[in-house]
Short mmCIF file of C-alpha atoms and ligand atoms in Angstrom, two decimals:
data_model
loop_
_atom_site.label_atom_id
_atom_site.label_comp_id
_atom_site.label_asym_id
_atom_site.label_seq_id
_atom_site.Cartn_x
_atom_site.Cartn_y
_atom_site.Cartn_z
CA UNK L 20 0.38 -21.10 -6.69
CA UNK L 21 -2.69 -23.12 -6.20
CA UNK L 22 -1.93 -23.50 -2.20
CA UNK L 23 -1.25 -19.59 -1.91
CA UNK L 24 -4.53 -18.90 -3.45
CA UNK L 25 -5.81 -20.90 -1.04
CA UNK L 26 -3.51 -19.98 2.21
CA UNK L 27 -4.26 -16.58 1.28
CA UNK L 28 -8.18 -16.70 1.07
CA UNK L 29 -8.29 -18.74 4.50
CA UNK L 30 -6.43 -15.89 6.52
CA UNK L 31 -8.90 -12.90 4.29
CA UNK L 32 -12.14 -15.04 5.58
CA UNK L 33 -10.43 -15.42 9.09
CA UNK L 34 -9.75 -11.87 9.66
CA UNK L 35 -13.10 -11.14 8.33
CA UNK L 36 -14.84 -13.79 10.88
CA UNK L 37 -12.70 -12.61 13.64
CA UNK L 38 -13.47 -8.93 13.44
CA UNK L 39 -16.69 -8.32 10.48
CA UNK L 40 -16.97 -4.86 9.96
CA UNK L 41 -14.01 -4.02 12.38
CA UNK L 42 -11.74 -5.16 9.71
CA UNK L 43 -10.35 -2.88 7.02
CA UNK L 44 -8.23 -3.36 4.18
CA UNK L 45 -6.52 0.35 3.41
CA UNK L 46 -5.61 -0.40 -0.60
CA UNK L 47 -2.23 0.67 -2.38
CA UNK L 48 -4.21 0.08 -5.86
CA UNK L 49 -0.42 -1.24 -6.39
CA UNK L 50 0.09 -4.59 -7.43
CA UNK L 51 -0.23 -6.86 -4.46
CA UNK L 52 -3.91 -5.16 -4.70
CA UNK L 53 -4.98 -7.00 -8.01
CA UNK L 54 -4.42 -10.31 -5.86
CA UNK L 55 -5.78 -8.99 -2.58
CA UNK L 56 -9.01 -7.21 -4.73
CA UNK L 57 -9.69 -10.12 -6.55
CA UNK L 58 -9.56 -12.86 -3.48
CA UNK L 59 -11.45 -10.75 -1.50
CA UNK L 60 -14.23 -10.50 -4.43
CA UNK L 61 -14.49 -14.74 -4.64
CA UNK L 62 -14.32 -15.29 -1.69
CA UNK L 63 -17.44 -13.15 -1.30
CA UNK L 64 -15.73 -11.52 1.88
CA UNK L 65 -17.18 -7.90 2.53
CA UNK L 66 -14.68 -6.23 3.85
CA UNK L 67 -14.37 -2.73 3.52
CA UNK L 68 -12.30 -1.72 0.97
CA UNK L 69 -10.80 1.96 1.57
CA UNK L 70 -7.49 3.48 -0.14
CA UNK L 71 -6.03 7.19 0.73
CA UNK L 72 -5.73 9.76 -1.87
CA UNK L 73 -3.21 12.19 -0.89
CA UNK L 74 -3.98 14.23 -4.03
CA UNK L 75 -0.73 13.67 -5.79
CA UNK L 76 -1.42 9.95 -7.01
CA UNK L 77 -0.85 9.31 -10.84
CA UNK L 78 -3.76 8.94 -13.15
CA UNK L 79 -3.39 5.27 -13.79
CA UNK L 80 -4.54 4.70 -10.16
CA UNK L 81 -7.33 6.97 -10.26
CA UNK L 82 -7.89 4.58 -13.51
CA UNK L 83 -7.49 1.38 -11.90
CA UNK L 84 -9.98 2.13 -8.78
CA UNK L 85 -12.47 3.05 -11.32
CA UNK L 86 -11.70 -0.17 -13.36
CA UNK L 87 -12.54 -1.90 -9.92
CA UNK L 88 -15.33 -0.33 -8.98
CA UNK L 89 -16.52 -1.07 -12.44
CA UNK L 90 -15.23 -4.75 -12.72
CA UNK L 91 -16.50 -6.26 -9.12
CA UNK L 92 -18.88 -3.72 -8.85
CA UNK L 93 -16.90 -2.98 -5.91
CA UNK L 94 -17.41 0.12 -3.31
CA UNK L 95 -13.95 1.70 -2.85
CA UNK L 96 -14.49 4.14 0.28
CA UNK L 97 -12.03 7.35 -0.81
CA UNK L 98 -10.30 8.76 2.10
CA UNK L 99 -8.21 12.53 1.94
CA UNK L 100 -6.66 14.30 4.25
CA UNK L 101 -7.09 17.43 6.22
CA UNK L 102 -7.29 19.91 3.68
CA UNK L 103 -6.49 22.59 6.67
CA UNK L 104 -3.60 20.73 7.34
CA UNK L 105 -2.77 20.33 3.47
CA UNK L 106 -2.91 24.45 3.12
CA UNK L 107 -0.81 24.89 5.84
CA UNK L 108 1.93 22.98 4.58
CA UNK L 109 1.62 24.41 1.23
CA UNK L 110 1.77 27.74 2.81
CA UNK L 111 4.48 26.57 5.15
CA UNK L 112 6.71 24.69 3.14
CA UNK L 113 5.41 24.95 -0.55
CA UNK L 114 4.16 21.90 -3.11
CA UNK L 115 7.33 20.47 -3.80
CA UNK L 116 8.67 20.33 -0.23
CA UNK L 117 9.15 16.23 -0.10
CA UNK L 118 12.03 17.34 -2.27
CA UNK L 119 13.45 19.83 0.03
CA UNK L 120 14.84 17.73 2.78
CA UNK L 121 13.80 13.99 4.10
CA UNK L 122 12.14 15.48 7.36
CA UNK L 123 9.75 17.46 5.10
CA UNK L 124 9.32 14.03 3.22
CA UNK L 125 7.96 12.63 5.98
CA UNK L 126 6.01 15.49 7.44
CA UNK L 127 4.12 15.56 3.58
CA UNK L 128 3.52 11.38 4.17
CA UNK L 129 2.34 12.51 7.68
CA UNK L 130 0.16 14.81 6.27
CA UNK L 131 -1.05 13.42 3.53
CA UNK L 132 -1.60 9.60 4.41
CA UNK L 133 -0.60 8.77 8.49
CA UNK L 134 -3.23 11.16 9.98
CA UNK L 135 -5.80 10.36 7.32
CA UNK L 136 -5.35 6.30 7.70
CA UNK L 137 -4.91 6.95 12.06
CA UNK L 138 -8.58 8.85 10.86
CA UNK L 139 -9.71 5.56 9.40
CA UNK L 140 -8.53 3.03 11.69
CA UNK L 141 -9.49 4.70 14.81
CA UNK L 142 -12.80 2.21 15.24
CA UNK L 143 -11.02 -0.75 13.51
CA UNK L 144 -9.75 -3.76 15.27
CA UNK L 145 -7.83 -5.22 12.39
CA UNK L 146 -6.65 -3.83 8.93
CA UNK L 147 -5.38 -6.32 5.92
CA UNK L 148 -1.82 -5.14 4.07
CA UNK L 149 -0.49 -6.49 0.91
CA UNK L 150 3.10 -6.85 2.32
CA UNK L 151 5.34 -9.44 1.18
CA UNK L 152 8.42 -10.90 2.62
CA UNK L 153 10.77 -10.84 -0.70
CA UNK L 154 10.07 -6.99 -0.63
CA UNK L 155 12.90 -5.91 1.80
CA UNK L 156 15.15 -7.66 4.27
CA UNK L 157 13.10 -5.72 6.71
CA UNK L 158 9.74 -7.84 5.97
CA UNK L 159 11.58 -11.23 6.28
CA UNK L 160 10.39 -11.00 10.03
CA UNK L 161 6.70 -10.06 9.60
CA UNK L 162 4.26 -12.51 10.11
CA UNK L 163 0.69 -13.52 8.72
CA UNK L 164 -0.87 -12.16 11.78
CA UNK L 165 0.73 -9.50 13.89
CA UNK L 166 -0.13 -7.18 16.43
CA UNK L 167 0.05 -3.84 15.27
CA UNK L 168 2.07 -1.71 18.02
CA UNK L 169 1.18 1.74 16.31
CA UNK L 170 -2.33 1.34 15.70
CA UNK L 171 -3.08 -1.17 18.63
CA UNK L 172 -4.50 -3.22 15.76
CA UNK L 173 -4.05 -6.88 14.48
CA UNK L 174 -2.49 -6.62 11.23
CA UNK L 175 -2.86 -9.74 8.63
CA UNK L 176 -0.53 -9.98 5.80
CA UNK L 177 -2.01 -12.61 3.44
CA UNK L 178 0.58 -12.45 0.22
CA UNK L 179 3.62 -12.47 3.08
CA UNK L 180 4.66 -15.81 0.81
CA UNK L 181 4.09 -14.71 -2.93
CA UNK L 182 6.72 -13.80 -5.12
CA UNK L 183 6.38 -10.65 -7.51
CA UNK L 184 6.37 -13.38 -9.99
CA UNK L 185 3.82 -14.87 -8.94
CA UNK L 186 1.86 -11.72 -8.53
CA UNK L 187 2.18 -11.15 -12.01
CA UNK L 188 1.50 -14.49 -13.05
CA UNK L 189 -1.94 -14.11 -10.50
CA UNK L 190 -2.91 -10.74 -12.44
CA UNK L 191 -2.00 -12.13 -16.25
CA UNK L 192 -3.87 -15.73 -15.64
CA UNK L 193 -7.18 -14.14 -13.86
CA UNK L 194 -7.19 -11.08 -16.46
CA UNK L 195 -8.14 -9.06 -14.20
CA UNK L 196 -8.12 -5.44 -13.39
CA UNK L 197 -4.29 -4.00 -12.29
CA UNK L 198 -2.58 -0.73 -12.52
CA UNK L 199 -0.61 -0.13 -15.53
CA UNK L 200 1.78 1.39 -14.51
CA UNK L 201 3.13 -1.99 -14.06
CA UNK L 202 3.98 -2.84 -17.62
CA UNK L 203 6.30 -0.06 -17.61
CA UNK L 204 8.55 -1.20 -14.71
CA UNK L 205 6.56 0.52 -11.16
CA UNK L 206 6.24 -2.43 -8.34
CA UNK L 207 5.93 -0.18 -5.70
CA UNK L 208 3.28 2.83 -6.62
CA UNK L 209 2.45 5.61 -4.69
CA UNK L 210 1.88 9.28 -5.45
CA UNK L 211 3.09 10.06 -8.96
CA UNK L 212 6.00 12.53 -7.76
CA UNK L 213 7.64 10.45 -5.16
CA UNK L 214 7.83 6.98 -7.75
CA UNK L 215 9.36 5.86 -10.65
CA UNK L 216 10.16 2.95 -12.86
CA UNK L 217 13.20 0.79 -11.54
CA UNK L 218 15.40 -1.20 -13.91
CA UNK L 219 16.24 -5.06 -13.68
CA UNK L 220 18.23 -6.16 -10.61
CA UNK L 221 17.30 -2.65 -8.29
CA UNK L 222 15.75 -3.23 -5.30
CA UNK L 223 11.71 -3.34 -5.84
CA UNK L 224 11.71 0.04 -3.51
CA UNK L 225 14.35 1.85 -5.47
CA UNK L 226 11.58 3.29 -7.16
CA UNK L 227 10.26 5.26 -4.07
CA UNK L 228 11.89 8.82 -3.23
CA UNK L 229 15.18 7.92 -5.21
CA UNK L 230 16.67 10.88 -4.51
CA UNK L 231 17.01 10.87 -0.39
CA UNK L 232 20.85 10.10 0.45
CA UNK L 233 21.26 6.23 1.25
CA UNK L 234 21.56 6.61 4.76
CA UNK L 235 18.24 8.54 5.08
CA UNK L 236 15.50 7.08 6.85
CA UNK L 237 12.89 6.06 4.26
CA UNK L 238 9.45 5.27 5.54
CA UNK L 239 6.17 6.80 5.01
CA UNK L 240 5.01 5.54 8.49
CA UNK L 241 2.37 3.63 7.22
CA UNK L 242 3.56 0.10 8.88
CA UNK L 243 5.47 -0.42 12.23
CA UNK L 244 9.20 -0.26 11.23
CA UNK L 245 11.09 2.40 9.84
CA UNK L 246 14.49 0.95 9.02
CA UNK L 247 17.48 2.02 6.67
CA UNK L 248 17.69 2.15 3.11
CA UNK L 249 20.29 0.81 0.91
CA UNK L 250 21.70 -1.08 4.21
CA UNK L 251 20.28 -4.21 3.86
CA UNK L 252 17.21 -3.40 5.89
CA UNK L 253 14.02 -1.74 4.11
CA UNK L 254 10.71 -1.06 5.50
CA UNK L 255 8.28 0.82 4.38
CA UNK L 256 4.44 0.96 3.54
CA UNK L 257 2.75 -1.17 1.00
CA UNK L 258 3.27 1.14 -1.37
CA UNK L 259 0.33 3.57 -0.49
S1 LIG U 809 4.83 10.00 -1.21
FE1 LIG U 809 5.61 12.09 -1.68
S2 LIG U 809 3.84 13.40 -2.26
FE2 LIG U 809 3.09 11.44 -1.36
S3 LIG U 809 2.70 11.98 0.72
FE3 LIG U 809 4.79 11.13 0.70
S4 LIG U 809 6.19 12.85 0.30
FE4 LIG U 809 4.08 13.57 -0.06
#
């Protein structure tokens, strides 16, 4: 644990020497976060911390980025989306319309968080995630740095090594701030409607829109690749 606190920190304050204030780190508020929030803080790195409300997160979120901005007196830039393009959806397709089919899925993660984070990292040159490689078969490829191919970005993935485990065990020893939703079985959070609890031995993304046929495409086109779930290969965003 003691080397991936310390592997971790030395790629945050490289991607923060290579690229200052062009560096970004778009936050889940998920669990990876906790360790991300918390190296960045002693490390004394300021990099700009941003995370993307899409309006439908659940309240413990909304509770844990005040418990950080609170905590390491921390400034947590809120980003939304359109709200033109929000009403014309809604008007469109109605409020619940991620259920309706897996194409309106996406277009409501479109919506809601690509366009706002393309917003966001238009002037960046490099943007932090909190992906891991245990996630999904589909992150046993990715690699600390990367070049981003969507956002013409490089992308740095300092927990790629840590274990969920060990995530947990990060959060419990440093008492620090985390979302709660943890302690009731979420490891990947995102907007309250589209996530849910999963039980021992499911896949740590089971708990992301559950209901989509196995052979549906699940992504949220957040990251790079958008690759099958429930086939072995699993890629989707940090958890935004
Ligand atoms: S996770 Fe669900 S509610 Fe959130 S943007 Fe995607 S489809 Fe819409």
């Amino acid at each position: 644990m003691k080397e991936k606190i310390v592997s971790s920190t030395a790629v945050l304050r490289e991607a923060w020497q290579a690229h200052g204030d062009g560096l970004v780190y778009p936050c889940s508020f998920g669990g990876e976060s906790s360790v991300l929030l918390d190296l960045i803080h002693r490390a004394e790195l300021p990099i700009q911390v941003l995370t993307l409300d899409t309006g439908r997160l659940p309240q413990a979120t909304y509770d844990f980025i005040d418990e950080v901005r609170r905590y390491y007196a921390m400034d947590v830039r809120i980003v939304f989306p359109d709200y033109r393009e929000v009403e014309t959806m809604l008007l469109q397709y109605g409020p619940n319309l991620f259920l309706a089919s897996a194409e309106l899925r996406k277009h409501c993660c479109e919506i809601r968080k690509v366009h706002p984070l393309q917003r966001v990292l238009k002037d960046k040159t490099a943007w932090i995630t909190g992906r891991r490689r245990e996630q999904s078969k589909g992150r046993e490829h990715i690699q600390v740095r990367e070049s981003d191919n969507v956002y013409g970005l490089i992308k740095y993935n300092p927990l790629l090594d840590w274990s969920w485990e060990e995530i947990r065990q990060y959060i419990d020893g440093h008492d620090i701030p985390y979302n709660h939703l943890l302690d009731q079985h979420y490891v990947s959070i995102g907007c309250e409607c589209c996530t849910r609890a999963i039980t021992v031995g499911e896949d740590p993304r089971a708990g992301r829109w559950w209901w989509e046929n196995e052979d549906t495409l699940a992504e949220c086109g957040l990251h790079v690749t958008s690759i099958r779930r429930g086939s072995g290969e699993n890629e989707q965003g940090e958890g935004i």
